[in-house]
Amino acid sequence: MAATTEPTCALDTAVCRAAPAGPYDRCFAHLAPHERALFLSNLRVGGNLDFRRVSFTQELLDDLIPYLQRLSPFREARFSEAQFFSSVDLAGITFQGTCWFDNATFHKPVTFERTAFQSWACFLRCSFRDHANFKETYMTDVDFSGAHFNSVDFSRIQHAKSLNFSEAVFDGLASFDKSEFSTVHFAKATFSQGRFWATKFMTYATFDSAIFREYTSFEQAEFHSGAEFSRATFEQVNFSDVKFSGSDTIMFHGSNFESGNFTGASFAGPAVFTMACATGIMAFGGSTFERQFMGPISARHIAMTNALFQTVTRIEAAAENLDLTRARFEAPAAFHVRHAVVDLTDANPSFPITIASHSEKFGPEGAQLPEDFGGEGSALGKIRSLKGVDAALLVLNDIDLTRCTFGGSYHLDQVSLEGRCRFSTPPQGVRWGKAWIPVRVWTHRKVLEEERAWRTSTPIHGLDKAGWGDPLAANELADSQDIAAIYRQLRKALEDSLNEPGAADFYYGEMEMRRRDREISRSERGLLHSYWALSGYGLRASRSIGWLLSAMTATVLLMMGWGLPDAQPTQKASGIISTPGEKTTLVVDKSDPALDLPIRDRYTNKRLEKAGQVVLNSVVFRSSGQDLTTAGTWIEMISRFTEPVLLGFAALAVRGRIKRS
């Protein structure tokens, strides 16, 4: 606080409250020229200065400053509530004792460059209405609480033991470049433009509830013992290449960002971003996290490209995008996300990493993190790409994979798909067009993004492309063989997790890609076409049953028309009757089945019943025992081969959908 008020200027106490300039009863401003000269001649090295509430004009400063520069250092200096109406140059002056500038006002530029404050200095609520220069100032314990600056230069400050800028206001550029602080407080300070380039904070630095408007840079700054930025507000802030080298906590709890750049930053202590929120991007590209990264955090885009996680990590994030491209994990990591589209391209895990959707909003009831970017849709996390990832160390839990590209990943057959992982599906509904078969009805199944892109971009019939979405560039496409391999590996991953029904769709996709592969032989493709048409690769029971019913109907009609005889053949015994006592031989013969009925008489209910019995027996490889015409015998033989196969396809499809190993 300000020093105790001494007697005021005797000229007019109602107007001037300045301290008298002894031995006179008037203040320095109201001395006659010869009196000022005598007063100044009495100043001594190491003496005290008392100019409280004095209003300094250019004339007064021209008289005073040369004496201050020549007689420095001073023991105690009092300039409380002084008014400086002209430029002030206090460069190089040394203040050994307490120095008071509380509530002083500098209306014009002021320089304290290379000034030394060897004891406590008070600039409490001081107002700098023009540029202030504190460059290379020597400070030990200075209080700028509540001070108001226009533009100010605090660069290269030395030996600052304790500085307090709490509630200070910086309307212009505030530069602290290459300064070194021991303890510094900026709690509730307000910055228009702040620059802390290569500044060193040797002990704990406090920016609690500070407001940073426009642009602020901490580029290459060093925090050796933690930092407090809780509840701070940043418009655009740059922490690139900052070293948080101490083991103490780096607090950004509850901070609000428009955008934050932490590219290349190093966090030796826990990085606490709990309930931090950004409306734009939070960039952590190339950052190193030696301890935990603590959320939850909300941002439109979170970039952790090339980031290094050296300890067990659990990150909770609500975001539109989460970029983990080329991120490295030297310990287990878990990402619990909402809405985020996660890009894992070339991520390098040495331990398992988990990507899971978080079902509820982050934060306590009534104070939850905002999610303005998510819209009204599902909050499921999404994966964009797994290219270059060792999937054996990847766990995906309740994740949307509809637009995920798997091509280029490793050990995909060992990936863990837990919970309900969503995949894309074929177009729904009936589609008509010009084609050999003019209708398309796609059955429901899981479809990879690679197949969707392949179908929209390859030279297949236009009707086969309808409804599959927009095509991709040719350099982004995988060929059918690669897609088949991806399906095969995912199928094995689900089979190994005892989820064979879930693996069935991937088997269907694999077979689809093989059927479309132009590099395999025509005979094999023909076989695959037949397998697809008859049973959907043994996975579509309705298709097999449909063909079976059609085949049985056709067989019944053929039997009624050409297979069943008019009537049952009769048996006849023929031979020669011998004389009594001799052996007699009789030959029993059966007449050949014959069909002479007119066509219109062959299709009756009775013949339908007989034909149905014959066909039903043939389906299960049994002979009906019915006497048939020659044509009927061949019809039965063919049906006994084909129809059981179709029945087997149907049984195989049902088993594939309900089996649990």
XYZ file of C-alpha atoms in Angstrom:
661
model
C 0.000 0.000 0.000
C 0.987 3.650 -0.310
C 3.160 5.329 2.289
C 1.573 7.413 5.062
C 0.588 10.886 3.809
C 2.834 13.719 5.013
C 1.851 17.424 5.261
C 0.783 18.790 1.897
C 1.816 21.750 -0.178
C 1.081 25.013 1.682
C 0.357 26.955 -1.510
C -3.264 25.895 -1.717
C -4.227 22.712 0.031
C -7.580 22.730 -1.708
C -5.798 22.373 -5.065
C -2.387 20.818 -4.409
C -1.920 17.869 -2.070
C 1.681 17.162 -3.013
C 4.333 16.588 -0.360
C 6.399 19.700 0.531
C 9.956 19.872 -0.761
C 11.854 20.549 2.472
C 12.946 22.865 3.829
C 10.127 24.633 1.981
C 6.458 24.324 2.854
C 5.529 24.016 -0.816
C 5.834 21.093 -3.185
C 8.522 20.765 -5.829
C 6.135 21.976 -8.535
C 5.415 25.244 -6.715
C 8.977 26.248 -5.924
C 10.484 29.231 -7.646
C 13.302 28.419 -10.106
C 16.030 29.466 -7.667
C 14.303 27.474 -4.898
C 14.193 24.344 -7.100
C 17.878 24.753 -7.866
C 18.712 25.030 -4.164
C 16.520 22.050 -3.346
C 18.162 19.904 -5.974
C 21.642 20.955 -4.898
C 20.883 19.592 -1.445
C 20.147 16.061 -2.804
C 22.814 13.522 -1.879
C 23.852 10.069 -3.067
C 21.982 7.464 -1.059
C 19.467 9.996 0.150
C 15.683 9.884 0.106
C 13.305 11.271 -2.495
C 9.788 12.450 -1.709
C 7.718 13.646 -4.673
C 4.337 12.300 -3.664
C 1.402 13.698 -5.640
C 3.653 16.118 -7.522
C 2.544 17.040 -11.044
C 5.634 16.986 -13.248
C 5.841 19.145 -16.353
C 8.604 19.055 -18.937
C 10.382 21.942 -17.191
C 10.358 20.186 -13.818
C 11.598 16.936 -15.321
C 14.375 18.704 -17.197
C 15.573 20.053 -13.865
C 15.126 16.843 -11.865
C 16.256 13.972 -14.150
C 19.939 15.023 -14.492
C 20.268 15.104 -10.699
C 18.615 11.668 -10.360
C 20.947 10.162 -12.927
C 24.033 11.767 -11.353
C 23.209 11.071 -7.701
C 21.924 7.491 -8.044
C 21.561 5.252 -6.043
C 18.820 6.425 -3.671
C 17.712 4.806 -0.459
C 13.977 5.498 -0.575
C 11.977 7.120 -3.354
C 8.371 8.225 -3.049
C 6.407 9.107 -6.180
C 2.995 7.944 -4.969
C 0.097 9.493 -6.923
C 2.515 11.619 -8.941
C 1.441 12.899 -12.355
C 3.958 12.899 -15.210
C 2.718 15.069 -18.064
C 5.868 14.733 -20.148
C 8.239 11.962 -21.168
C 10.210 10.464 -18.312
C 13.663 8.952 -18.604
C 14.761 7.081 -15.483
C 17.089 4.739 -17.358
C 20.058 3.425 -15.408
C 18.979 4.802 -12.035
C 19.404 2.593 -8.977
C 16.892 2.513 -6.136
C 18.448 0.743 -3.161
C 15.539 1.107 -0.798
C 11.809 1.026 -1.079
C 10.458 2.714 -4.175
C 6.874 4.013 -4.380
C 5.060 4.715 -7.637
C 1.631 3.540 -6.451
C -1.286 5.305 -8.138
C 1.124 7.381 -10.230
C 0.114 8.320 -13.772
C 2.508 8.556 -16.725
C 0.753 10.484 -19.490
C 3.717 10.264 -21.886
C 6.342 7.607 -22.610
C 8.453 6.501 -19.689
C 11.640 4.467 -19.645
C 13.094 2.454 -16.788
C 15.554 0.656 -19.058
C 18.434 -0.837 -17.066
C 16.966 0.699 -13.913
C 17.693 -1.275 -10.752
C 15.081 -1.846 -8.052
C 17.222 -3.518 -5.407
C 14.519 -3.582 -2.774
C 10.747 -3.578 -2.849
C 9.113 -1.372 -5.480
C 5.424 -0.569 -5.578
C 3.602 0.317 -8.794
C 0.209 -0.568 -7.340
C -2.577 0.785 -9.593
C -0.032 2.801 -11.528
C -1.264 4.025 -14.919
C 0.958 4.063 -18.037
C -1.013 5.852 -20.751
C 1.776 5.713 -23.308
C 4.633 3.327 -23.908
C 6.548 2.095 -20.867
C 10.048 0.684 -21.206
C 11.311 -1.668 -18.491
C 13.776 -3.440 -20.755
C 16.727 -5.089 -18.963
C 15.485 -3.753 -15.642
C 16.914 -5.290 -12.492
C 14.016 -6.247 -10.206
C 13.867 -8.124 -6.940
C 10.389 -7.613 -5.506
C 8.016 -5.408 -7.490
C 4.249 -5.081 -7.177
C 2.327 -4.035 -10.321
C -1.065 -5.157 -8.979
C -3.890 -3.344 -10.680
C -1.502 -1.365 -12.900
C -2.789 -0.187 -16.269
C -0.442 -0.322 -19.253
C -0.786 0.825 -22.819
C 2.199 -0.832 -24.465
C 5.069 -2.023 -22.313
C 8.414 -3.728 -22.751
C 9.546 -6.009 -19.917
C 12.011 -7.940 -22.079
C 15.290 -9.241 -20.673
C 14.366 -8.514 -17.060
C 16.992 -9.929 -14.712
C 16.917 -11.455 -11.234
C 13.199 -10.894 -10.760
C 12.687 -12.571 -7.408
C 8.995 -11.793 -7.087
C 6.729 -9.889 -9.464
C 3.041 -9.360 -8.954
C 0.882 -8.322 -11.926
C -2.408 -9.465 -10.421
C -5.382 -7.702 -12.022
C -3.048 -5.634 -14.194
C -4.403 -4.497 -17.571
C -2.277 -4.451 -20.737
C -4.116 -2.587 -23.487
C -1.293 -2.730 -26.025
C 1.596 -5.081 -26.689
C 3.157 -6.413 -23.494
C 6.557 -7.924 -24.191
C 8.345 -10.141 -21.660
C 10.758 -11.685 -24.176
C 13.826 -13.453 -22.743
C 13.115 -12.315 -19.208
C 13.820 -14.502 -16.200
C 11.363 -14.624 -13.323
C 11.576 -16.438 -10.057
C 8.012 -16.026 -8.822
C 5.492 -14.153 -10.912
C 1.753 -13.657 -10.539
C -0.591 -12.629 -13.347
C -3.817 -13.718 -11.671
C -6.826 -11.994 -13.278
C -4.546 -9.908 -15.482
C -5.899 -8.806 -18.861
C -3.722 -8.837 -21.981
C -4.516 -7.370 -25.362
C -1.337 -8.761 -26.919
C 1.161 -10.647 -24.803
C 4.579 -11.908 -25.812
C 6.643 -14.201 -23.585
C 9.091 -15.488 -26.173
C 11.907 -17.531 -24.542
C 10.890 -16.273 -21.102
C 12.048 -18.357 -18.135
C 9.783 -18.962 -15.144
C 12.097 -20.465 -12.544
C 9.443 -21.160 -9.898
C 5.671 -21.418 -9.983
C 3.998 -18.995 -12.408
C 0.375 -18.012 -11.856
C -1.962 -16.874 -14.633
C -5.130 -17.936 -12.865
C -8.266 -16.372 -14.436
C -6.128 -14.201 -16.730
C -7.650 -12.950 -19.966
C -5.606 -13.021 -23.175
C -7.266 -11.085 -25.993
C -6.094 -11.120 -29.601
C -2.742 -12.949 -29.851
C -0.425 -14.157 -27.079
C 2.851 -16.015 -27.544
C 4.751 -18.144 -25.045
C 6.908 -19.609 -27.787
C 10.066 -21.323 -26.453
C 9.277 -20.258 -22.898
C 10.485 -22.427 -20.014
C 8.440 -23.266 -16.917
C 10.754 -24.930 -14.419
C 8.279 -25.492 -11.616
C 4.756 -25.826 -12.932
C 2.284 -23.224 -14.107
C -1.245 -22.174 -13.203
C -3.551 -21.181 -16.079
C -6.795 -22.362 -14.514
C -9.911 -20.572 -15.754
C -7.807 -18.427 -18.081
C -9.346 -17.167 -21.309
C -7.334 -17.273 -24.532
C -8.298 -15.975 -27.939
C -5.235 -17.150 -29.849
C -2.300 -18.429 -27.841
C 0.969 -19.981 -28.944
C 2.776 -22.368 -26.570
C 4.859 -23.942 -29.328
C 8.195 -25.437 -28.201
C 7.482 -24.519 -24.577
C 9.261 -26.609 -21.958
C 7.249 -27.432 -18.856
C 10.325 -29.024 -17.353
C 9.347 -29.248 -13.705
C 7.556 -32.225 -12.239
C 4.825 -29.961 -10.855
C 1.376 -29.843 -12.388
C 0.638 -27.679 -15.420
C -2.889 -26.465 -14.823
C -5.299 -25.423 -17.565
C -8.355 -26.492 -15.615
C -11.483 -24.749 -16.866
C -9.583 -22.620 -19.382
C -11.304 -21.353 -22.498
C -9.562 -21.151 -25.856
C -10.504 -19.895 -29.255
C -7.417 -21.738 -30.465
C -4.354 -23.046 -28.681
C -1.031 -24.070 -30.189
C 1.115 -26.432 -28.097
C 3.119 -27.778 -31.042
C 6.437 -29.196 -29.893
C 5.721 -28.507 -26.217
C 7.244 -30.743 -23.560
C 5.243 -31.641 -20.437
C 7.423 -33.162 -17.704
C 4.613 -32.922 -15.144
C 0.924 -33.800 -15.362
C -0.857 -31.747 -18.020
C -4.250 -30.946 -16.520
C -6.812 -29.789 -19.092
C -9.881 -30.859 -17.125
C -12.989 -29.044 -18.368
C -10.898 -26.966 -20.791
C -12.840 -25.859 -23.848
C -11.797 -24.580 -27.277
C -14.068 -23.341 -30.038
C -11.323 -23.921 -32.629
C -8.184 -26.056 -32.789
C -6.029 -27.358 -29.970
C -2.719 -28.342 -31.538
C -0.380 -30.684 -29.633
C 1.571 -31.848 -32.671
C 5.029 -33.106 -31.773
C 4.430 -32.588 -28.053
C 5.919 -34.891 -25.423
C 3.886 -36.032 -22.427
C 6.100 -37.582 -19.757
C 3.218 -37.747 -17.301
C -0.560 -37.947 -17.634
C -2.689 -35.813 -19.897
C -5.814 -35.220 -17.859
C -9.161 -34.304 -19.364
C -11.942 -34.095 -20.213
C -11.300 -31.509 -22.904
C -13.608 -30.106 -25.562
C -12.418 -28.647 -28.874
C -13.535 -28.551 -32.459
C -10.244 -30.081 -33.567
C -7.565 -31.731 -31.412
C -4.301 -32.367 -33.244
C -1.786 -34.726 -31.622
C 0.213 -35.502 -34.730
C 3.677 -36.888 -33.878
C 2.929 -36.562 -30.160
C 4.842 -38.825 -27.753
C 3.077 -40.398 -24.749
C 5.614 -41.840 -22.316
C 3.301 -42.943 -19.526
C -0.090 -44.570 -19.074
C -2.584 -42.198 -20.686
C -6.326 -41.752 -20.455
C -7.706 -38.874 -22.505
C -11.369 -37.900 -22.474
C -12.260 -35.635 -25.366
C -15.342 -34.225 -27.020
C -14.280 -33.032 -30.445
C -15.131 -32.933 -34.090
C -11.727 -34.356 -35.040
C -8.939 -36.057 -33.097
C -5.743 -36.415 -35.124
C -3.326 -39.068 -33.803
C -1.352 -39.369 -37.030
C 2.143 -40.752 -36.316
C 1.577 -40.468 -32.552
C 3.823 -42.704 -30.462
C 2.750 -44.591 -27.351
C 5.366 -46.004 -24.968
C 2.719 -47.112 -22.462
C -0.931 -48.208 -22.592
C -3.328 -45.476 -23.668
C -7.100 -45.070 -23.727
C -9.080 -42.422 -25.583
C -12.698 -41.958 -24.543
C -14.279 -39.734 -27.155
C -17.561 -38.147 -28.121
C -18.365 -37.204 -31.718
C -14.674 -37.264 -32.652
C -13.439 -38.562 -35.990
C -10.137 -40.185 -35.004
C -7.274 -40.463 -37.492
C -4.736 -43.124 -36.484
C -2.702 -43.091 -39.692
C 0.814 -44.411 -38.979
C 0.261 -44.297 -35.210
C 2.980 -46.276 -33.448
C 1.789 -48.096 -30.314
C 4.216 -50.155 -28.261
C 1.429 -51.086 -25.863
C -2.324 -51.553 -26.348
C -4.332 -48.442 -27.105
C -8.098 -48.264 -26.770
C -10.473 -46.012 -28.670
C -13.914 -46.030 -27.057
C -17.061 -43.967 -27.331
C -18.280 -42.213 -24.208
C -22.021 -42.462 -23.785
C -22.659 -39.403 -21.595
C -21.522 -35.808 -21.744
C -18.361 -34.979 -19.838
C -18.564 -33.016 -16.632
C -20.909 -32.808 -13.658
C -24.603 -32.180 -14.076
C -25.242 -28.530 -14.887
C -21.605 -27.807 -15.788
C -20.991 -30.151 -18.694
C -18.539 -29.469 -21.477
C -20.172 -27.828 -24.514
C -20.495 -29.861 -27.713
C -21.607 -27.274 -30.258
C -19.910 -29.115 -33.125
C -21.693 -32.458 -32.742
C -25.138 -31.574 -34.075
C -28.107 -33.668 -33.072
C -26.754 -36.988 -34.309
C -25.044 -39.812 -32.493
C -22.114 -39.004 -30.210
C -20.283 -42.181 -31.228
C -16.607 -41.803 -31.914
C -15.494 -42.562 -35.440
C -12.274 -43.847 -36.988
C -11.056 -42.277 -40.230
C -7.968 -44.366 -41.006
C -5.874 -47.231 -39.604
C -3.243 -47.074 -42.314
C 0.169 -48.086 -41.006
C -1.122 -49.123 -37.569
C -0.233 -52.386 -35.836
C -3.827 -53.438 -35.211
C -2.760 -56.244 -32.870
C -2.397 -53.539 -30.185
C -5.644 -51.789 -31.007
C -8.948 -52.114 -29.144
C -12.037 -50.460 -30.624
C -15.054 -50.302 -28.347
C -18.448 -49.114 -29.573
C -16.944 -47.170 -32.473
C -18.411 -46.046 -35.807
C -16.296 -47.541 -38.617
C -18.555 -46.629 -41.526
C -15.896 -44.393 -43.121
C -12.805 -46.090 -41.739
C -10.116 -47.217 -44.168
C -8.249 -50.337 -43.035
C -5.857 -50.623 -45.972
C -2.182 -50.569 -45.026
C -2.651 -51.688 -41.414
C -0.750 -54.621 -39.924
C -1.996 -57.700 -38.059
C -5.573 -56.724 -38.772
C -6.618 -60.279 -37.982
C -5.711 -59.555 -34.327
C -7.665 -56.340 -33.886
C -10.158 -56.298 -31.003
C -13.645 -55.114 -31.953
C -15.659 -54.844 -28.764
C -19.062 -53.487 -27.977
C -21.162 -52.521 -30.965
C -18.859 -51.367 -33.745
C -20.811 -49.905 -36.666
C -19.950 -50.463 -40.316
C -21.388 -49.101 -43.523
C -24.238 -50.967 -45.245
C -25.307 -51.376 -48.897
C -27.931 -49.061 -50.430
C -31.430 -49.819 -49.215
C -34.532 -50.354 -51.323
C -35.154 -51.570 -54.862
C -33.247 -49.921 -57.714
C -34.157 -50.183 -61.383
C -32.079 -49.439 -64.437
C -30.798 -50.603 -67.777
C -28.941 -53.853 -67.238
C -29.110 -57.551 -68.088
C -30.899 -57.904 -64.745
C -32.695 -54.530 -64.501
C -33.274 -54.633 -60.753
C -30.964 -54.503 -57.741
C -31.941 -55.352 -54.195
C -28.926 -55.265 -51.877
C -29.079 -57.480 -48.823
C -28.123 -55.988 -45.482
C -24.527 -56.638 -44.400
C -21.414 -54.896 -43.068
C -19.477 -53.097 -45.790
C -15.987 -51.615 -45.582
C -15.254 -48.117 -46.818
C -12.780 -49.619 -49.298
C -15.530 -51.636 -50.971
C -17.889 -48.668 -51.043
C -15.231 -46.525 -52.728
C -14.304 -49.356 -55.091
C -17.895 -49.815 -56.230
C -18.346 -46.112 -56.962
C -15.064 -45.714 -58.823
C -14.476 -48.863 -60.854
C -15.843 -49.486 -64.385
C -18.749 -51.696 -63.367
C -22.318 -51.291 -64.570
C -24.003 -48.042 -63.591
C -26.841 -49.809 -61.809
C -24.278 -51.525 -59.566
C -22.953 -48.082 -58.512
C -26.289 -46.515 -57.700
C -26.637 -45.461 -54.075
C -23.063 -46.264 -53.033
C -22.013 -42.630 -52.591
C -19.492 -40.359 -54.216
C -16.435 -41.748 -56.034
C -12.892 -41.205 -54.799
C -9.722 -40.298 -56.654
C -7.983 -43.203 -58.346
C -4.886 -42.932 -56.120
C -7.044 -43.472 -53.029
C -8.582 -46.754 -54.190
C -7.721 -50.275 -53.119
C -8.140 -53.078 -55.638
C -10.482 -56.006 -55.154
C -7.714 -58.390 -54.031
C -6.607 -56.026 -51.257
C -10.197 -55.510 -50.144
C -10.751 -59.275 -50.048
C -7.649 -59.627 -47.866
C -8.960 -56.981 -45.445
C -12.312 -58.749 -45.196
C -10.506 -62.042 -44.585
C -8.446 -60.627 -41.725
C -11.418 -58.971 -40.057
C -13.386 -62.197 -40.397
C -10.609 -64.075 -38.619
C -10.484 -61.438 -35.879
C -14.181 -61.946 -35.121
C -13.952 -65.710 -35.392
C -11.076 -65.722 -32.906
C -13.254 -63.714 -30.541
C -15.960 -66.438 -30.908
C -18.263 -64.188 -32.890
C -18.875 -66.273 -35.995
C -22.251 -64.706 -36.850
C -20.561 -61.302 -36.858
C -17.797 -62.667 -39.057
C -20.306 -63.914 -41.648
C -20.708 -60.470 -43.237
C -16.957 -60.153 -43.676
C -16.902 -63.570 -45.361
C -19.644 -62.354 -47.719
C -17.595 -59.241 -48.533
C -14.491 -61.322 -49.138
C -16.347 -63.568 -51.575
C -17.875 -60.551 -53.330
C -14.437 -59.122 -53.981
C -13.150 -62.477 -55.211
C -16.128 -62.792 -57.556
C -15.324 -59.356 -58.984
C -11.595 -60.004 -59.305
C -10.652 -60.065 -62.983
C -7.309 -61.694 -62.285
C -8.717 -65.076 -61.245
C -9.768 -67.637 -63.856
C -13.139 -67.509 -65.568
C -14.021 -70.979 -64.330
C -13.435 -69.956 -60.720
C -15.388 -66.750 -61.182
C -18.197 -68.757 -62.785
C -18.244 -71.061 -59.790
C -18.343 -68.058 -57.440
C -21.178 -66.507 -59.459
C -23.151 -69.724 -59.104
C -22.408 -69.926 -55.397
C -23.565 -66.321 -54.985
C -26.701 -66.746 -57.076
C -27.839 -69.971 -55.403
C -27.133 -69.235 -51.753
C -25.363 -65.892 -51.236
C -22.132 -67.789 -50.510
C -23.946 -70.080 -48.106
C -25.109 -67.114 -46.020
C -28.520 -66.258 -47.464
C -31.005 -68.909 -46.341
C -33.901 -67.155 -48.055
C -32.132 -67.337 -51.381
C -31.385 -71.056 -51.013
C -34.928 -71.818 -49.845
C -36.326 -69.786 -52.714
C -34.336 -71.783 -55.226
C -35.255 -75.014 -53.430
C -38.959 -74.235 -53.575
C -38.642 -73.246 -57.213
C -36.788 -76.455 -58.033
C -39.305 -78.575 -56.147
C -42.198 -76.853 -57.903
C -40.601 -77.426 -61.285
C -39.907 -81.059 -60.398
C -43.495 -81.609 -59.277
C -44.777 -80.155 -62.533
C -42.386 -82.289 -64.561
C -43.373 -85.380 -62.627
C -47.053 -84.702 -63.176
C -46.502 -84.050 -66.844
C -43.966 -86.726 -67.766
C -42.825 -88.773 -64.787
C -45.881 -90.509 -63.347
C -47.454 -93.349 -65.403
C -51.162 -93.612 -66.129
C -51.582 -96.392 -63.573
C -49.549 -98.744 -61.481
C -48.020 -101.508 -63.650
C -49.610 -104.952 -63.120
C -47.699 -108.188 -62.491
C -48.202 -111.225 -64.771
C -47.103 -114.854 -64.256
C -46.322 -116.862 -67.357
C -45.119 -120.494 -67.828
C -46.005 -124.113 -68.963
C -48.022 -126.328 -66.675
C -46.198 -129.641 -66.374
C -47.712 -133.014 -65.697
C -48.362 -133.785 -62.079
C -45.249 -134.619 -60.178
C -42.891 -132.635 -62.365
C -41.217 -129.310 -61.507
C -43.012 -126.251 -62.895
C -41.367 -122.864 -63.492
C -43.395 -119.655 -63.717
C -41.988 -116.250 -64.745
C -43.481 -113.209 -63.024
C -43.153 -110.116 -65.189
C -44.156 -106.524 -64.726
C -45.374 -104.274 -67.448
C -43.449 -101.104 -68.228
C -44.937 -97.880 -66.794
C -46.720 -96.056 -69.524
C -48.076 -92.542 -69.820
C -50.693 -92.084 -72.485
C -52.997 -89.592 -70.779
C -53.740 -86.372 -72.580
C -51.857 -83.354 -71.241
C -54.962 -81.793 -69.701
C -55.665 -84.973 -67.707
C -52.177 -85.218 -66.226
C -52.520 -82.291 -63.800
C -54.933 -83.568 -61.223
C -54.985 -83.471 -57.437
C -54.240 -87.168 -57.194
C -51.216 -86.941 -59.473
C -50.121 -83.756 -57.613
C -50.100 -85.676 -54.355
C -48.038 -88.506 -55.828
C -45.588 -86.104 -57.481
C -45.179 -84.162 -54.234
C -44.321 -87.341 -52.344
C -41.720 -88.269 -54.946
C -40.097 -84.809 -54.804
C -40.089 -84.576 -51.012
C -38.376 -87.949 -50.827
C -35.780 -86.860 -53.357
C -34.872 -83.790 -51.276
C -33.499 -86.007 -48.516
C -31.731 -88.437 -50.847
C -34.380 -91.147 -50.572
C -35.977 -93.084 -53.338
C -39.705 -92.710 -53.384
C -40.378 -96.332 -54.445
C -42.860 -94.992 -56.940
C -42.958 -96.578 -60.389
C -41.984 -93.859 -62.829
C -41.657 -93.455 -66.506
C -38.204 -93.339 -68.001
C -38.378 -89.541 -68.064
C -39.597 -89.552 -64.484
C -36.646 -91.675 -63.398
C -34.211 -89.132 -64.843
C -36.146 -86.254 -63.318
C -35.994 -87.945 -59.921
C -32.266 -88.612 -60.235
C -31.533 -84.992 -61.074
C -33.720 -83.699 -58.246
C -32.091 -86.090 -55.753
C -28.759 -84.380 -56.573
C -29.712 -80.715 -56.851
C -32.432 -80.180 -54.291
C -30.571 -81.627 -51.275
C -27.650 -79.343 -52.173
C -29.975 -76.349 -52.016
C -31.374 -77.610 -48.727
C -27.826 -77.923 -47.424
C -27.056 -74.331 -48.457
C -30.093 -73.144 -46.514
C -29.075 -75.129 -43.420
C -25.519 -73.769 -43.705
C -26.803 -70.189 -43.874
C -28.991 -70.645 -40.803
C -26.135 -72.229 -38.890
C -23.795 -69.379 -39.853
C -26.187 -66.821 -38.377
C -26.897 -68.505 -35.058
C -23.698 -70.388 -34.244
C -21.693 -69.375 -31.181
C -18.431 -71.214 -30.727
